[in-house]
Amino acid sequence: MRDNRKLQIEQLNRKMNYFKEASTIATPGKGWLKLVRSTLNMTLAQLGNKLGITKQGVLSLEESEAKGSISLKSLSQAAEAMDMKLVYGLVPKEGNLEDYIDKKAEEYAKNIVMRTNQTMKLEDQAIEYGSLEKSIAALKEEIKRDMLKRLWD
């Protein structure tokens, strides 16, 4: 990877690490708004007054959050009205960002090398297994260094 890209990935990885642990926490079935509001013993009307909407409007926000259809803007505004802060981020499903890039680059490299090897087999020029692995590893590093956009197709 080019130095600038590598630095960006390292910095983003550090930021994502803060969210990694939080990503293991299950979202409450009825949503965070309802859970926090009811835990604070705040009524729909009280939160509605803070947001400048009706009780029904708050109920609608809570329902849309529970369904996963609330906008980040609405969720953030509701959090602010309860003197809370919306915290949101993205994290790889497994490992970290570098692991994810490494995995995708290896899959891409393996696909190219195996396709090339298949063509060479037809011409009776197949690459030996050890050489295949070395070719895949070398191509993977090249792909990671150049961070090809095709990697995400």
mmCIF file with all atom_site columns, C-alpha atoms in Angstrom:
data_model
loop_
_atom_site.group_PDB
_atom_site.id
_atom_site.type_symbol
_atom_site.label_atom_id
_atom_site.label_alt_id
_atom_site.label_comp_id
_atom_site.label_asym_id
_atom_site.label_entity_id
_atom_site.label_seq_id
_atom_site.pdbx_PDB_ins_code
_atom_site.Cartn_x
_atom_site.Cartn_y
_atom_site.Cartn_z
_atom_site.occupancy
_atom_site.B_iso_or_equiv
_atom_site.pdbx_formal_charge
_atom_site.auth_seq_id
_atom_site.auth_comp_id
_atom_site.auth_asym_id
_atom_site.auth_atom_id
_atom_site.pdbx_PDB_model_num
ATOM 1   C CA . MET A 1 1   ? 0.000   0.000   0.000   1.00 0.00 ? 1   MET A CA 1
ATOM 2   C CA . ARG A 1 2   ? 1.181   3.491   -0.675  1.00 0.00 ? 2   ARG A CA 1
ATOM 3   C CA . ASP A 1 3   ? 2.319   5.304   2.472   1.00 0.00 ? 3   ASP A CA 1
ATOM 4   C CA . ASN A 1 4   ? -0.544  7.819   2.449   1.00 0.00 ? 4   ASN A CA 1
ATOM 5   C CA . ARG A 1 5   ? -3.178  5.118   1.952   1.00 0.00 ? 5   ARG A CA 1
ATOM 6   C CA . LYS A 1 6   ? -1.546  2.944   4.610   1.00 0.00 ? 6   LYS A CA 1
ATOM 7   C CA . LEU A 1 7   ? -1.635  5.848   7.076   1.00 0.00 ? 7   LEU A CA 1
ATOM 8   C CA . GLN A 1 8   ? -5.317  6.483   6.290   1.00 0.00 ? 8   GLN A CA 1
ATOM 9   C CA . ILE A 1 9   ? -6.115  2.813   6.901   1.00 0.00 ? 9   ILE A CA 1
ATOM 10  C CA . GLU A 1 10  ? -4.202  2.771   10.199  1.00 0.00 ? 10  GLU A CA 1
ATOM 11  C CA . GLN A 1 11  ? -5.963  5.932   11.405  1.00 0.00 ? 11  GLN A CA 1
ATOM 12  C CA . LEU A 1 12  ? -9.390  4.644   10.410  1.00 0.00 ? 12  LEU A CA 1
ATOM 13  C CA . ASN A 1 13  ? -8.612  1.305   12.054  1.00 0.00 ? 13  ASN A CA 1
ATOM 14  C CA . ARG A 1 14  ? -7.858  3.071   15.349  1.00 0.00 ? 14  ARG A CA 1
ATOM 15  C CA . LYS A 1 15  ? -11.166 4.933   15.164  1.00 0.00 ? 15  LYS A CA 1
ATOM 16  C CA . MET A 1 16  ? -13.060 1.756   14.306  1.00 0.00 ? 16  MET A CA 1
ATOM 17  C CA . ASN A 1 17  ? -11.529 -0.049  17.282  1.00 0.00 ? 17  ASN A CA 1
ATOM 18  C CA . TYR A 1 18  ? -13.534 2.189   19.604  1.00 0.00 ? 18  TYR A CA 1
ATOM 19  C CA . PHE A 1 19  ? -16.728 0.962   17.971  1.00 0.00 ? 19  PHE A CA 1
ATOM 20  C CA . LYS A 1 20  ? -15.740 -2.720  17.807  1.00 0.00 ? 20  LYS A CA 1
ATOM 21  C CA . GLU A 1 21  ? -16.722 -3.467  21.404  1.00 0.00 ? 21  GLU A CA 1
ATOM 22  C CA . ALA A 1 22  ? -19.909 -1.431  21.094  1.00 0.00 ? 22  ALA A CA 1
ATOM 23  C CA . SER A 1 23  ? -20.875 -3.457  18.023  1.00 0.00 ? 23  SER A CA 1
ATOM 24  C CA . THR A 1 24  ? -21.313 -6.538  20.218  1.00 0.00 ? 24  THR A CA 1
ATOM 25  C CA . ILE A 1 25  ? -24.154 -4.871  22.144  1.00 0.00 ? 25  ILE A CA 1
ATOM 26  C CA . ALA A 1 26  ? -27.553 -5.868  20.833  1.00 0.00 ? 26  ALA A CA 1
ATOM 27  C CA . THR A 1 27  ? -29.924 -3.053  19.960  1.00 0.00 ? 27  THR A CA 1
ATOM 28  C CA . PRO A 1 28  ? -32.958 -3.178  22.258  1.00 0.00 ? 28  PRO A CA 1
ATOM 29  C CA . GLY A 1 29  ? -35.974 -4.699  20.505  1.00 0.00 ? 29  GLY A CA 1
ATOM 30  C CA . LYS A 1 30  ? -38.065 -1.585  21.040  1.00 0.00 ? 30  LYS A CA 1
ATOM 31  C CA . GLY A 1 31  ? -35.148 0.738   20.256  1.00 0.00 ? 31  GLY A CA 1
ATOM 32  C CA . TRP A 1 32  ? -32.823 2.970   22.237  1.00 0.00 ? 32  TRP A CA 1
ATOM 33  C CA . LEU A 1 33  ? -35.172 5.960   22.294  1.00 0.00 ? 33  LEU A CA 1
ATOM 34  C CA . LYS A 1 34  ? -37.940 4.123   24.072  1.00 0.00 ? 34  LYS A CA 1
ATOM 35  C CA . LEU A 1 35  ? -35.526 2.329   26.415  1.00 0.00 ? 35  LEU A CA 1
ATOM 36  C CA . VAL A 1 36  ? -33.720 5.510   27.457  1.00 0.00 ? 36  VAL A CA 1
ATOM 37  C CA . ARG A 1 37  ? -36.915 7.585   27.681  1.00 0.00 ? 37  ARG A CA 1
ATOM 38  C CA . SER A 1 38  ? -38.711 5.022   29.819  1.00 0.00 ? 38  SER A CA 1
ATOM 39  C CA . THR A 1 39  ? -35.623 4.374   31.982  1.00 0.00 ? 39  THR A CA 1
ATOM 40  C CA . LEU A 1 40  ? -35.456 8.131   32.663  1.00 0.00 ? 40  LEU A CA 1
ATOM 41  C CA . ASN A 1 41  ? -39.182 8.013   33.465  1.00 0.00 ? 41  ASN A CA 1
ATOM 42  C CA . MET A 1 42  ? -39.764 10.647  30.786  1.00 0.00 ? 42  MET A CA 1
ATOM 43  C CA . THR A 1 43  ? -43.217 10.730  29.214  1.00 0.00 ? 43  THR A CA 1
ATOM 44  C CA . LEU A 1 44  ? -43.952 10.886  25.516  1.00 0.00 ? 44  LEU A CA 1
ATOM 45  C CA . ALA A 1 45  ? -45.335 14.382  26.082  1.00 0.00 ? 45  ALA A CA 1
ATOM 46  C CA . GLN A 1 46  ? -42.188 15.565  27.860  1.00 0.00 ? 46  GLN A CA 1
ATOM 47  C CA . LEU A 1 47  ? -39.907 14.358  25.076  1.00 0.00 ? 47  LEU A CA 1
ATOM 48  C CA . GLY A 1 48  ? -42.349 15.739  22.521  1.00 0.00 ? 48  GLY A CA 1
ATOM 49  C CA . ASN A 1 49  ? -42.173 19.182  24.173  1.00 0.00 ? 49  ASN A CA 1
ATOM 50  C CA . LYS A 1 50  ? -38.383 19.116  23.992  1.00 0.00 ? 50  LYS A CA 1
ATOM 51  C CA . LEU A 1 51  ? -38.529 18.140  20.302  1.00 0.00 ? 51  LEU A CA 1
ATOM 52  C CA . GLY A 1 52  ? -41.418 20.467  19.452  1.00 0.00 ? 52  GLY A CA 1
ATOM 53  C CA . ILE A 1 53  ? -43.630 17.568  18.333  1.00 0.00 ? 53  ILE A CA 1
ATOM 54  C CA . THR A 1 54  ? -46.693 15.732  19.673  1.00 0.00 ? 54  THR A CA 1
ATOM 55  C CA . LYS A 1 55  ? -46.775 12.584  21.804  1.00 0.00 ? 55  LYS A CA 1
ATOM 56  C CA . GLN A 1 56  ? -47.867 10.750  18.670  1.00 0.00 ? 56  GLN A CA 1
ATOM 57  C CA . GLY A 1 57  ? -44.823 12.162  16.864  1.00 0.00 ? 57  GLY A CA 1
ATOM 58  C CA . VAL A 1 58  ? -42.516 10.748  19.568  1.00 0.00 ? 58  VAL A CA 1
ATOM 59  C CA . LEU A 1 59  ? -44.310 7.414   19.414  1.00 0.00 ? 59  LEU A CA 1
ATOM 60  C CA . SER A 1 60  ? -43.806 7.438   15.648  1.00 0.00 ? 60  SER A CA 1
ATOM 61  C CA . LEU A 1 61  ? -40.067 8.127   16.117  1.00 0.00 ? 61  LEU A CA 1
ATOM 62  C CA . GLU A 1 62  ? -39.766 5.252   18.578  1.00 0.00 ? 62  GLU A CA 1
ATOM 63  C CA . GLU A 1 63  ? -41.607 2.899   16.248  1.00 0.00 ? 63  GLU A CA 1
ATOM 64  C CA . SER A 1 64  ? -39.516 3.900   13.235  1.00 0.00 ? 64  SER A CA 1
ATOM 65  C CA . GLU A 1 65  ? -36.322 3.355   15.233  1.00 0.00 ? 65  GLU A CA 1
ATOM 66  C CA . ALA A 1 66  ? -37.520 -0.108  16.305  1.00 0.00 ? 66  ALA A CA 1
ATOM 67  C CA . LYS A 1 67  ? -38.214 -0.936  12.629  1.00 0.00 ? 67  LYS A CA 1
ATOM 68  C CA . GLY A 1 68  ? -34.828 0.449   11.557  1.00 0.00 ? 68  GLY A CA 1
ATOM 69  C CA . SER A 1 69  ? -36.315 3.148   9.367   1.00 0.00 ? 69  SER A CA 1
ATOM 70  C CA . ILE A 1 70  ? -35.509 6.248   11.434  1.00 0.00 ? 70  ILE A CA 1
ATOM 71  C CA . SER A 1 71  ? -33.157 8.816   9.920   1.00 0.00 ? 71  SER A CA 1
ATOM 72  C CA . LEU A 1 72  ? -29.873 9.570   11.630  1.00 0.00 ? 72  LEU A CA 1
ATOM 73  C CA . LYS A 1 73  ? -30.926 13.214  11.831  1.00 0.00 ? 73  LYS A CA 1
ATOM 74  C CA . SER A 1 74  ? -34.150 12.363  13.703  1.00 0.00 ? 74  SER A CA 1
ATOM 75  C CA . LEU A 1 75  ? -32.360 9.937   16.012  1.00 0.00 ? 75  LEU A CA 1
ATOM 76  C CA . SER A 1 76  ? -29.674 12.524  16.746  1.00 0.00 ? 76  SER A CA 1
ATOM 77  C CA . GLN A 1 77  ? -32.272 15.219  17.476  1.00 0.00 ? 77  GLN A CA 1
ATOM 78  C CA . ALA A 1 78  ? -34.170 12.912  19.843  1.00 0.00 ? 78  ALA A CA 1
ATOM 79  C CA . ALA A 1 79  ? -30.922 11.997  21.615  1.00 0.00 ? 79  ALA A CA 1
ATOM 80  C CA . GLU A 1 80  ? -30.038 15.695  22.011  1.00 0.00 ? 80  GLU A CA 1
ATOM 81  C CA . ALA A 1 81  ? -33.512 16.374  23.427  1.00 0.00 ? 81  ALA A CA 1
ATOM 82  C CA . MET A 1 82  ? -32.754 13.823  26.170  1.00 0.00 ? 82  MET A CA 1
ATOM 83  C CA . ASP A 1 83  ? -29.306 15.376  26.751  1.00 0.00 ? 83  ASP A CA 1
ATOM 84  C CA . MET A 1 84  ? -27.736 12.377  25.056  1.00 0.00 ? 84  MET A CA 1
ATOM 85  C CA . LYS A 1 85  ? -25.452 12.067  22.057  1.00 0.00 ? 85  LYS A CA 1
ATOM 86  C CA . LEU A 1 86  ? -25.901 9.742   19.100  1.00 0.00 ? 86  LEU A CA 1
ATOM 87  C CA . VAL A 1 87  ? -22.741 7.736   18.513  1.00 0.00 ? 87  VAL A CA 1
ATOM 88  C CA . TYR A 1 88  ? -22.515 5.897   15.228  1.00 0.00 ? 88  TYR A CA 1
ATOM 89  C CA . GLY A 1 89  ? -19.856 4.145   13.197  1.00 0.00 ? 89  GLY A CA 1
ATOM 90  C CA . LEU A 1 90  ? -19.011 1.263   10.889  1.00 0.00 ? 90  LEU A CA 1
ATOM 91  C CA . VAL A 1 91  ? -16.809 -1.723  11.699  1.00 0.00 ? 91  VAL A CA 1
ATOM 92  C CA . PRO A 1 92  ? -15.798 -4.768  9.668   1.00 0.00 ? 92  PRO A CA 1
ATOM 93  C CA . LYS A 1 93  ? -17.832 -7.869  10.504  1.00 0.00 ? 93  LYS A CA 1
ATOM 94  C CA . GLU A 1 94  ? -14.614 -9.763  11.240  1.00 0.00 ? 94  GLU A CA 1
ATOM 95  C CA . GLY A 1 95  ? -11.189 -8.539  12.300  1.00 0.00 ? 95  GLY A CA 1
ATOM 96  C CA . ASN A 1 96  ? -10.135 -5.030  11.434  1.00 0.00 ? 96  ASN A CA 1
ATOM 97  C CA . LEU A 1 97  ? -9.907  -2.938  8.283   1.00 0.00 ? 97  LEU A CA 1
ATOM 98  C CA . GLU A 1 98  ? -6.441  -4.233  7.385   1.00 0.00 ? 98  GLU A CA 1
ATOM 99  C CA . ASP A 1 99  ? -7.662  -7.831  7.751   1.00 0.00 ? 99  ASP A CA 1
ATOM 100 C CA . TYR A 1 100 ? -10.630 -7.054  5.504   1.00 0.00 ? 100 TYR A CA 1
ATOM 101 C CA . ILE A 1 101 ? -8.423  -5.521  2.795   1.00 0.00 ? 101 ILE A CA 1
ATOM 102 C CA . ASP A 1 102 ? -6.000  -8.439  3.068   1.00 0.00 ? 102 ASP A CA 1
ATOM 103 C CA . LYS A 1 103 ? -8.813  -10.976 2.662   1.00 0.00 ? 103 LYS A CA 1
ATOM 104 C CA . LYS A 1 104 ? -10.316 -9.207  -0.364  1.00 0.00 ? 104 LYS A CA 1
ATOM 105 C CA . ALA A 1 105 ? -6.886  -8.790  -2.000  1.00 0.00 ? 105 ALA A CA 1
ATOM 106 C CA . GLU A 1 106 ? -6.116  -12.482 -1.506  1.00 0.00 ? 106 GLU A CA 1
ATOM 107 C CA . GLU A 1 107 ? -9.457  -13.547 -2.986  1.00 0.00 ? 107 GLU A CA 1
ATOM 108 C CA . TYR A 1 108 ? -8.913  -11.265 -5.962  1.00 0.00 ? 108 TYR A CA 1
ATOM 109 C CA . ALA A 1 109 ? -5.313  -12.401 -6.496  1.00 0.00 ? 109 ALA A CA 1
ATOM 110 C CA . LYS A 1 110 ? -6.262  -16.075 -6.186  1.00 0.00 ? 110 LYS A CA 1
ATOM 111 C CA . ASN A 1 111 ? -9.013  -15.627 -8.759  1.00 0.00 ? 111 ASN A CA 1
ATOM 112 C CA . ILE A 1 112 ? -6.627  -14.018 -11.262 1.00 0.00 ? 112 ILE A CA 1
ATOM 113 C CA . VAL A 1 113 ? -3.794  -16.514 -10.732 1.00 0.00 ? 113 VAL A CA 1
ATOM 114 C CA . MET A 1 114 ? -6.080  -19.554 -10.863 1.00 0.00 ? 114 MET A CA 1
ATOM 115 C CA . ARG A 1 115 ? -7.781  -18.280 -14.018 1.00 0.00 ? 115 ARG A CA 1
ATOM 116 C CA . THR A 1 116 ? -4.384  -17.700 -15.613 1.00 0.00 ? 116 THR A CA 1
ATOM 117 C CA . ASN A 1 117 ? -3.188  -21.114 -14.466 1.00 0.00 ? 117 ASN A CA 1
ATOM 118 C CA . GLN A 1 118 ? -6.253  -22.760 -15.981 1.00 0.00 ? 118 GLN A CA 1
ATOM 119 C CA . THR A 1 119 ? -5.456  -21.190 -19.336 1.00 0.00 ? 119 THR A CA 1
ATOM 120 C CA . MET A 1 120 ? -1.837  -22.321 -19.021 1.00 0.00 ? 120 MET A CA 1
ATOM 121 C CA . LYS A 1 121 ? -2.980  -25.879 -18.183 1.00 0.00 ? 121 LYS A CA 1
ATOM 122 C CA . LEU A 1 122 ? -4.817  -25.986 -21.473 1.00 0.00 ? 122 LEU A CA 1
ATOM 123 C CA . GLU A 1 123 ? -1.505  -25.168 -23.144 1.00 0.00 ? 123 GLU A CA 1
ATOM 124 C CA . ASP A 1 124 ? 0.257   -27.781 -20.965 1.00 0.00 ? 124 ASP A CA 1
ATOM 125 C CA . GLN A 1 125 ? 2.151   -25.059 -19.070 1.00 0.00 ? 125 GLN A CA 1
ATOM 126 C CA . ALA A 1 126 ? 0.524   -25.237 -15.615 1.00 0.00 ? 126 ALA A CA 1
ATOM 127 C CA . ILE A 1 127 ? 2.262   -23.523 -12.708 1.00 0.00 ? 127 ILE A CA 1
ATOM 128 C CA . GLU A 1 128 ? 3.528   -25.760 -9.879  1.00 0.00 ? 128 GLU A CA 1
ATOM 129 C CA . TYR A 1 129 ? 1.677   -25.531 -6.542  1.00 0.00 ? 129 TYR A CA 1
ATOM 130 C CA . GLY A 1 130 ? 4.511   -23.746 -4.676  1.00 0.00 ? 130 GLY A CA 1
ATOM 131 C CA . SER A 1 131 ? 4.834   -21.252 -7.477  1.00 0.00 ? 131 SER A CA 1
ATOM 132 C CA . LEU A 1 132 ? 1.058   -20.757 -7.473  1.00 0.00 ? 132 LEU A CA 1
ATOM 133 C CA . GLU A 1 133 ? 1.139   -19.801 -3.801  1.00 0.00 ? 133 GLU A CA 1
ATOM 134 C CA . LYS A 1 134 ? 4.069   -17.427 -4.372  1.00 0.00 ? 134 LYS A CA 1
ATOM 135 C CA . SER A 1 135 ? 2.303   -15.864 -7.361  1.00 0.00 ? 135 SER A CA 1
ATOM 136 C CA . ILE A 1 136 ? -0.869  -15.353 -5.340  1.00 0.00 ? 136 ILE A CA 1
ATOM 137 C CA . ALA A 1 137 ? 1.078   -13.806 -2.439  1.00 0.00 ? 137 ALA A CA 1
ATOM 138 C CA . ALA A 1 138 ? 3.022   -11.456 -4.720  1.00 0.00 ? 138 ALA A CA 1
ATOM 139 C CA . LEU A 1 139 ? -0.082  -10.356 -6.604  1.00 0.00 ? 139 LEU A CA 1
ATOM 140 C CA . LYS A 1 140 ? -1.968  -9.868  -3.336  1.00 0.00 ? 140 LYS A CA 1
ATOM 141 C CA . GLU A 1 141 ? 0.714   -7.472  -2.082  1.00 0.00 ? 141 GLU A CA 1
ATOM 142 C CA . GLU A 1 142 ? 0.645   -5.585  -5.380  1.00 0.00 ? 142 GLU A CA 1
ATOM 143 C CA . ILE A 1 143 ? -3.142  -5.295  -5.196  1.00 0.00 ? 143 ILE A CA 1
ATOM 144 C CA . LYS A 1 144 ? -2.968  -4.050  -1.605  1.00 0.00 ? 144 LYS A CA 1
ATOM 145 C CA . ARG A 1 145 ? -0.253  -1.532  -2.501  1.00 0.00 ? 145 ARG A CA 1
ATOM 146 C CA . ASP A 1 146 ? -2.222  -0.140  -5.451  1.00 0.00 ? 146 ASP A CA 1
ATOM 147 C CA . MET A 1 147 ? -5.616  -0.526  -3.713  1.00 0.00 ? 147 MET A CA 1
ATOM 148 C CA . LEU A 1 148 ? -7.371  -1.323  -6.959  1.00 0.00 ? 148 LEU A CA 1
ATOM 149 C CA . LYS A 1 149 ? -10.954 -0.126  -7.197  1.00 0.00 ? 149 LYS A CA 1
ATOM 150 C CA . ARG A 1 150 ? -11.802 -3.461  -8.878  1.00 0.00 ? 150 ARG A CA 1
ATOM 151 C CA . LEU A 1 151 ? -11.163 -5.077  -5.521  1.00 0.00 ? 151 LEU A CA 1
ATOM 152 C CA . TRP A 1 152 ? -14.686 -4.045  -4.431  1.00 0.00 ? 152 TRP A CA 1
ATOM 153 C CA . ASP A 1 153 ? -16.592 -5.370  -7.478  1.00 0.00 ? 153 ASP A CA 1
#
